[in-house]
Amino acid sequence: NAGVTQTPKFQVLKTGQSMTLQCAQDMNHEYMSWYRQDPGMGLRLIHYSVGAGITDQGEVPNGYNVSRSTTEDFPLRLLSAAPSQTSVYFCASRHLETQYFGPGTRLLVL
Amino acid sequence: DAKTTQPPSMDCAEGRAANLPCNHSTISGNEYVYWYRQIHSQGPQYIIHGLKNNETNEMASLIITEDRKSSTLILPHATLRDTAVYYCIVRVGHGSGNTGKLIFGQGTTLQVKP
């Protein structure tokens, strides 16, 4: 199993640009989520999904959209990037009591 | 979810046991204690979790006090690769109907020294 994969590893955007961060898992987990981590801070939940077709907001959802058309994929869309969205983004999936995190995408918004 | 309090940093000598404390005095009866760690620049890694009883796996042991108001994560023989930020998280179990959200605080930065 590849586990949780994320692409790209690193991205630079200009203010106002849009982009999609990709997340995929091959473990057939129903629950998936997106977090952001700012320098020196803990992770904060952006959006999560309890299964295909079902998504909900976390702590910091503003400026982000998600969809869940398949069990495997959970993309995160930035509609109009802002410098405040400069962060490291982690995707995770869950099985029972264990969450599995991807390697992260480092995003710099200029 | 109950609030947790952890020391911001700790040191440990390589080969010795690392004991990381966590206070969760407002924990409810149905809330579990979870531990994750984050090695520099990587995604968080699950370590262990428990409800009431002490737990042990291949990575660590979790000791929960009888009143459940605090717990200790024990890495029995710390290595340099255990240098990381360790997060103690308290929340209800991920049973059916639960959202599975994890709330990460600041954690404890463990530095294992040669």
PDB file of N, CA, C and O in Angstrom, chain A residues 62-110:
ATOM      1  N   ASN A  62     -12.631  28.713   5.737  1.00  0.00           N
ATOM      2  CA  ASN A  62     -12.795  29.832   4.808  1.00  0.00           C
ATOM      3  C   ASN A  62     -11.684  29.888   3.782  1.00  0.00           C
ATOM      4  O   ASN A  62     -10.498  29.825   4.118  1.00  0.00           O
ATOM      5  N   GLY A  63     -12.088  30.017   2.502  1.00  0.00           N
ATOM      6  CA  GLY A  63     -11.122  30.110   1.415  1.00  0.00           C
ATOM      7  C   GLY A  63     -10.792  28.773   0.778  1.00  0.00           C
ATOM      8  O   GLY A  63      -9.997  28.730  -0.167  1.00  0.00           O
ATOM      9  N   TYR A  64     -11.404  27.709   1.291  1.00  0.00           N
ATOM     10  CA  TYR A  64     -11.125  26.359   0.789  1.00  0.00           C
ATOM     11  C   TYR A  64     -12.433  25.638   0.451  1.00  0.00           C
ATOM     12  O   TYR A  64     -13.428  25.778   1.152  1.00  0.00           O
ATOM     13  N   ASN A  65     -12.377  24.840  -0.615  1.00  0.00           N
ATOM     14  CA  ASN A  65     -13.486  23.957  -0.960  1.00  0.00           C
ATOM     15  C   ASN A  65     -12.977  22.531  -1.083  1.00  0.00           C
ATOM     16  O   ASN A  65     -11.817  22.310  -1.458  1.00  0.00           O
ATOM     17  N   VAL A  66     -13.873  21.578  -0.784  1.00  0.00           N
ATOM     18  CA  VAL A  66     -13.529  20.176  -0.956  1.00  0.00           C
ATOM     19  C   VAL A  66     -14.704  19.461  -1.609  1.00  0.00           C
ATOM     20  O   VAL A  66     -15.834  19.943  -1.608  1.00  0.00           O
ATOM     21  N   SER A  67     -14.399  18.304  -2.169  1.00  0.00           N
ATOM     22  CA  SER A  67     -15.415  17.403  -2.684  1.00  0.00           C
ATOM     23  C   SER A  67     -14.916  15.987  -2.479  1.00  0.00           C
ATOM     24  O   SER A  67     -13.713  15.756  -2.314  1.00  0.00           O
ATOM     25  N   ARG A  68     -15.806  15.035  -2.490  1.00  0.00           N
ATOM     26  CA  ARG A  68     -15.421  13.629  -2.279  1.00  0.00           C
ATOM     27  C   ARG A  68     -16.281  12.771  -3.206  1.00  0.00           C
ATOM     28  O   ARG A  68     -17.322  12.259  -2.828  1.00  0.00           O
ATOM     29  N   SER A  69     -15.818  12.624  -4.432  1.00  0.00           N
ATOM     30  CA  SER A  69     -16.587  11.851  -5.406  1.00  0.00           C
ATOM     31  C   SER A  69     -16.250  10.365  -5.334  1.00  0.00           C
ATOM     32  O   SER A  69     -17.053   9.524  -5.749  1.00  0.00           O
ATOM     33  N   THR A  70     -15.092  10.026  -4.817  1.00  0.00           N
ATOM     34  CA  THR A  70     -14.704   8.625  -4.659  1.00  0.00           C
ATOM     35  C   THR A  70     -14.148   8.420  -3.251  1.00  0.00           C
ATOM     36  O   THR A  70     -13.777   9.376  -2.567  1.00  0.00           O
ATOM     37  N   THR A  71     -14.080   7.178  -2.828  1.00  0.00           N
ATOM     38  CA  THR A  71     -13.486   6.880  -1.520  1.00  0.00           C
ATOM     39  C   THR A  71     -12.008   7.233  -1.494  1.00  0.00           C
ATOM     40  O   THR A  71     -11.482   7.662  -0.479  1.00  0.00           O
ATOM     41  N   GLU A  72     -11.333   7.070  -2.632  1.00  0.00           N
ATOM     42  CA  GLU A  72      -9.877   7.206  -2.672  1.00  0.00           C
ATOM     43  C   GLU A  72      -9.386   8.644  -2.643  1.00  0.00           C
ATOM     44  O   GLU A  72      -8.319   8.929  -2.123  1.00  0.00           O
ATOM     45  N   ASP A  73     -10.124   9.570  -3.244  1.00  0.00           N
ATOM     46  CA  ASP A  73      -9.603  10.912  -3.483  1.00  0.00           C
ATOM     47  C   ASP A  73     -10.341  11.982  -2.682  1.00  0.00           C
ATOM     48  O   ASP A  73     -11.577  11.949  -2.574  1.00  0.00           O
ATOM     49  N   PHE A  74      -9.583  12.968  -2.206  1.00  0.00           N
ATOM     50  CA  PHE A  74     -10.176  14.051  -1.425  1.00  0.00           C
ATOM     51  C   PHE A  74      -9.397  15.332  -1.729  1.00  0.00           C
ATOM     52  O   PHE A  74      -8.543  15.761  -0.959  1.00  0.00           O
ATOM     53  N   PRO A  75      -9.656  15.973  -2.874  1.00  0.00           N
ATOM     54  CA  PRO A  75      -8.907  17.180  -3.253  1.00  0.00           C
ATOM     55  C   PRO A  75      -9.342  18.411  -2.460  1.00  0.00           C
ATOM     56  O   PRO A  75     -10.511  18.548  -2.088  1.00  0.00           O
ATOM     57  N   LEU A  76      -8.382  19.303  -2.242  1.00  0.00           N
ATOM     58  CA  LEU A  76      -8.624  20.564  -1.551  1.00  0.00           C
ATOM     59  C   LEU A  76      -8.395  21.693  -2.543  1.00  0.00           C
ATOM     60  O   LEU A  76      -7.313  21.801  -3.114  1.00  0.00           O
ATOM     61  N   ARG A  77      -9.387  22.546  -2.714  1.00  0.00           N
ATOM     62  CA  ARG A  77      -9.285  23.640  -3.692  1.00  0.00           C
ATOM     63  C   ARG A  77      -9.162  24.985  -2.993  1.00  0.00           C
ATOM     64  O   ARG A  77      -9.952  25.296  -2.092  1.00  0.00           O
ATOM     65  N   LEU A  78      -8.164  25.731  -3.435  1.00  0.00           N
ATOM     66  CA  LEU A  78      -8.019  27.123  -3.018  1.00  0.00           C
ATOM     67  C   LEU A  78      -8.624  27.968  -4.128  1.00  0.00           C
ATOM     68  O   LEU A  78      -8.173  27.926  -5.274  1.00  0.00           O
ATOM     69  N   LEU A  79      -9.644  28.739  -3.805  1.00  0.00           N
ATOM     70  CA  LEU A  79     -10.399  29.454  -4.832  1.00  0.00           C
ATOM     71  C   LEU A  79      -9.666  30.700  -5.315  1.00  0.00           C
ATOM     72  O   LEU A  79      -9.620  30.974  -6.511  1.00  0.00           O
ATOM     73  N   SER A  80      -9.096  31.452  -4.390  1.00  0.00           N
ATOM     74  CA  SER A  80      -8.376  32.680  -4.714  1.00  0.00           C
ATOM     75  C   SER A  80      -7.306  32.844  -3.635  1.00  0.00           C
ATOM     76  O   SER A  80      -7.580  33.341  -2.549  1.00  0.00           O
ATOM     77  N   ALA A  81      -6.093  32.374  -3.944  1.00  0.00           N
ATOM     78  CA  ALA A  81      -5.050  32.267  -2.927  1.00  0.00           C
ATOM     79  C   ALA A  81      -4.704  33.619  -2.305  1.00  0.00           C
ATOM     80  O   ALA A  81      -4.650  34.655  -3.013  1.00  0.00           O
ATOM     81  N   ALA A  82      -4.464  33.591  -1.003  1.00  0.00           N
ATOM     82  CA  ALA A  82      -4.049  34.781  -0.255  1.00  0.00           C
ATOM     83  C   ALA A  82      -2.780  34.456   0.521  1.00  0.00           C
ATOM     84  O   ALA A  82      -2.546  33.284   0.870  1.00  0.00           O
ATOM     85  N   PRO A  83      -1.950  35.462   0.807  1.00  0.00           N
ATOM     86  CA  PRO A  83      -0.715  35.196   1.568  1.00  0.00           C
ATOM     87  C   PRO A  83      -0.976  34.497   2.900  1.00  0.00           C
ATOM     88  O   PRO A  83      -0.133  33.729   3.371  1.00  0.00           O
ATOM     89  N   SER A  84      -2.149  34.713   3.498  1.00  0.00           N
ATOM     90  CA  SER A  84      -2.480  34.068   4.763  1.00  0.00           C
ATOM     91  C   SER A  84      -2.653  32.547   4.624  1.00  0.00           C
ATOM     92  O   SER A  84      -2.711  31.831   5.629  1.00  0.00           O
ATOM     93  N   GLN A  85      -2.721  32.078   3.390  1.00  0.00           N
ATOM     94  CA  GLN A  85      -2.842  30.639   3.163  1.00  0.00           C
ATOM     95  C   GLN A  85      -1.494  29.958   2.967  1.00  0.00           C
ATOM     96  O   GLN A  85      -1.437  28.756   2.710  1.00  0.00           O
ATOM     97  N   THR A  86      -0.430  30.721   3.085  1.00  0.00           N
ATOM     98  CA  THR A  86       0.907  30.136   3.103  1.00  0.00           C
ATOM     99  C   THR A  86       1.002  29.218   4.306  1.00  0.00           C
ATOM    100  O   THR A  86       0.800  29.647   5.451  1.00  0.00           O
ATOM    101  N   SER A  87       1.276  27.944   4.055  1.00  0.00           N
ATOM    102  CA  SER A  87       1.233  26.965   5.131  1.00  0.00           C
ATOM    103  C   SER A  87       1.693  25.610   4.596  1.00  0.00           C
ATOM    104  O   SER A  87       1.999  25.469   3.410  1.00  0.00           O
ATOM    105  N   VAL A  88       1.754  24.637   5.482  1.00  0.00           N
ATOM    106  CA  VAL A  88       1.944  23.256   5.074  1.00  0.00           C
ATOM    107  C   VAL A  88       0.608  22.547   5.251  1.00  0.00           C
ATOM    108  O   VAL A  88      -0.023  22.657   6.309  1.00  0.00           O
ATOM    109  N   TYR A  89       0.194  21.844   4.222  1.00  0.00           N
ATOM    110  CA  TYR A  89      -1.113  21.192   4.230  1.00  0.00           C
ATOM    111  C   TYR A  89      -0.942  19.675   4.313  1.00  0.00           C
ATOM    112  O   TYR A  89      -0.192  19.086   3.533  1.00  0.00           O
ATOM    113  N   PHE A  90      -1.647  19.085   5.264  1.00  0.00           N
ATOM    114  CA  PHE A  90      -1.594  17.646   5.449  1.00  0.00           C
ATOM    115  C   PHE A  90      -2.973  17.047   5.230  1.00  0.00           C
ATOM    116  O   PHE A  90      -3.977  17.559   5.722  1.00  0.00           O
ATOM    117  N   CYS A  91      -2.978  15.945   4.497  1.00  0.00           N
ATOM    118  CA  CYS A  91      -4.184  15.157   4.313  1.00  0.00           C
ATOM    119  C   CYS A  91      -4.067  13.917   5.183  1.00  0.00           C
ATOM    120  O   CYS A  91      -2.954  13.421   5.430  1.00  0.00           O
ATOM    121  N   ALA A  92      -5.202  13.408   5.650  1.00  0.00           N
ATOM    122  CA  ALA A  92      -5.179  12.222   6.501  1.00  0.00           C
ATOM    123  C   ALA A  92      -6.380  11.348   6.198  1.00  0.00           C
ATOM    124  O   ALA A  92      -7.429  11.824   5.746  1.00  0.00           O
ATOM    125  N   SER A  93      -6.221  10.054   6.444  1.00  0.00           N
ATOM    126  CA  SER A  93      -7.356   9.133   6.404  1.00  0.00           C
ATOM    127  C   SER A  93      -7.370   8.365   7.716  1.00  0.00           C
ATOM    128  O   SER A  93      -6.364   8.310   8.424  1.00  0.00           O
ATOM    129  N   ARG A  94      -8.510   7.794   8.044  1.00  0.00           N
ATOM    130  CA  ARG A  94      -8.639   7.137   9.350  1.00  0.00           C
ATOM    131  C   ARG A  94      -9.210   5.745   9.216  1.00  0.00           C
ATOM    132  O   ARG A  94     -10.141   5.500   8.449  1.00  0.00           O
ATOM    133  N   HIS A  95      -8.647   4.833  10.020  1.00  0.00           N
ATOM    134  CA  HIS A  95      -9.197   3.497  10.173  1.00  0.00           C
ATOM    135  C   HIS A  95      -9.276   3.200  11.656  1.00  0.00           C
ATOM    136  O   HIS A  95      -8.259   3.224  12.357  1.00  0.00           O
ATOM    137  N   LEU A  96     -10.495   2.946  12.131  1.00  0.00           N
ATOM    138  CA  LEU A  96     -10.731   2.732  13.566  1.00  0.00           C
ATOM    139  C   LEU A  96     -10.152   3.917  14.333  1.00  0.00           C
ATOM    140  O   LEU A  96     -10.517   5.044  14.083  1.00  0.00           O
ATOM    141  N   GLU A  97      -9.227   3.665  15.258  1.00  0.00           N
ATOM    142  CA  GLU A  97      -8.729   4.765  16.105  1.00  0.00           C
ATOM    143  C   GLU A  97      -7.448   5.392  15.586  1.00  0.00           C
ATOM    144  O   GLU A  97      -6.858   6.232  16.259  1.00  0.00           O
ATOM    145  N   THR A  98      -7.005   5.018  14.411  1.00  0.00           N
ATOM    146  CA  THR A  98      -5.712   5.496  13.907  1.00  0.00           C
ATOM    147  C   THR A  98      -5.899   6.368  12.692  1.00  0.00           C
ATOM    148  O   THR A  98      -6.582   5.985  11.742  1.00  0.00           O
ATOM    149  N   GLN A  99      -5.270   7.549  12.711  1.00  0.00           N
ATOM    150  CA  GLN A  99      -5.254   8.415  11.530  1.00  0.00           C
ATOM    151  C   GLN A  99      -3.884   8.330  10.883  1.00  0.00           C
ATOM    152  O   GLN A  99      -2.857   8.331  11.555  1.00  0.00           O
ATOM    153  N   TYR A 100      -3.895   8.277   9.556  1.00  0.00           N
ATOM    154  CA  TYR A 100      -2.682   8.159   8.754  1.00  0.00           C
ATOM    155  C   TYR A 100      -2.531   9.446   7.962  1.00  0.00           C
ATOM    156  O   TYR A 100      -3.436   9.819   7.215  1.00  0.00           O
ATOM    157  N   PHE A 101      -1.390  10.079   8.124  1.00  0.00           N
ATOM    158  CA  PHE A 101      -1.161  11.367   7.478  1.00  0.00           C
ATOM    159  C   PHE A 101      -0.259  11.221   6.263  1.00  0.00           C
ATOM    160  O   PHE A 101       0.648  10.380   6.235  1.00  0.00           O
ATOM    161  N   GLY A 102      -0.516  12.074   5.279  1.00  0.00           N
ATOM    162  CA  GLY A 102       0.357  12.155   4.120  1.00  0.00           C
ATOM    163  C   GLY A 102       1.589  12.974   4.422  1.00  0.00           C
ATOM    164  O   GLY A 102       1.725  13.532   5.518  1.00  0.00           O
ATOM    165  N   PRO A 103       2.510  13.084   3.451  1.00  0.00           N
ATOM    166  CA  PRO A 103       3.781  13.784   3.674  1.00  0.00           C
ATOM    167  C   PRO A 103       3.664  15.296   3.646  1.00  0.00           C
ATOM    168  O   PRO A 103       4.607  15.990   4.019  1.00  0.00           O
ATOM    169  N   GLY A 104       2.539  15.828   3.189  1.00  0.00           N
ATOM    170  CA  GLY A 104       2.335  17.271   3.210  1.00  0.00           C
ATOM    171  C   GLY A 104       2.625  17.950   1.883  1.00  0.00           C
ATOM    172  O   GLY A 104       3.389  17.447   1.046  1.00  0.00           O
ATOM    173  N   THR A 105       1.967  19.090   1.697  1.00  0.00           N
ATOM    174  CA  THR A 105       2.231  20.002   0.570  1.00  0.00           C
ATOM    175  C   THR A 105       2.578  21.354   1.155  1.00  0.00           C
ATOM    176  O   THR A 105       1.807  21.912   1.946  1.00  0.00           O
ATOM    177  N   ARG A 106       3.747  21.867   0.772  1.00  0.00           N
ATOM    178  CA  ARG A 106       4.178  23.183   1.253  1.00  0.00           C
ATOM    179  C   ARG A 106       3.766  24.231   0.245  1.00  0.00           C
ATOM    180  O   ARG A 106       4.177  24.159  -0.912  1.00  0.00           O
ATOM    181  N   LEU A 107       2.936  25.172   0.678  1.00  0.00           N
ATOM    182  CA  LEU A 107       2.373  26.184  -0.203  1.00  0.00           C
ATOM    183  C   LEU A 107       2.864  27.560   0.205  1.00  0.00           C
ATOM    184  O   LEU A 107       2.772  27.934   1.372  1.00  0.00           O
ATOM    185  N   LEU A 108       3.384  28.292  -0.776  1.00  0.00           N
ATOM    186  CA  LEU A 108       3.823  29.667  -0.560  1.00  0.00           C
ATOM    187  C   LEU A 108       2.997  30.558  -1.467  1.00  0.00           C
ATOM    188  O   LEU A 108       2.973  30.351  -2.689  1.00  0.00           O
ATOM    189  N   VAL A 109       2.294  31.520  -0.881  1.00  0.00           N
ATOM    190  CA  VAL A 109       1.490  32.460  -1.658  1.00  0.00           C
ATOM    191  C   VAL A 109       2.147  33.834  -1.576  1.00  0.00           C
ATOM    192  O   VAL A 109       2.302  34.391  -0.484  1.00  0.00           O
ATOM    193  N   LEU A 110       2.516  34.343  -2.718  1.00  0.00           N
ATOM    194  CA  LEU A 110       3.210  35.640  -2.775  1.00  0.00           C
ATOM    195  C   LEU A 110       2.248  36.797  -3.034  1.00  0.00           C
ATOM    196  O   LEU A 110       1.187  36.597  -3.639  1.00  0.00           O
TER     197      LEU A 110
END
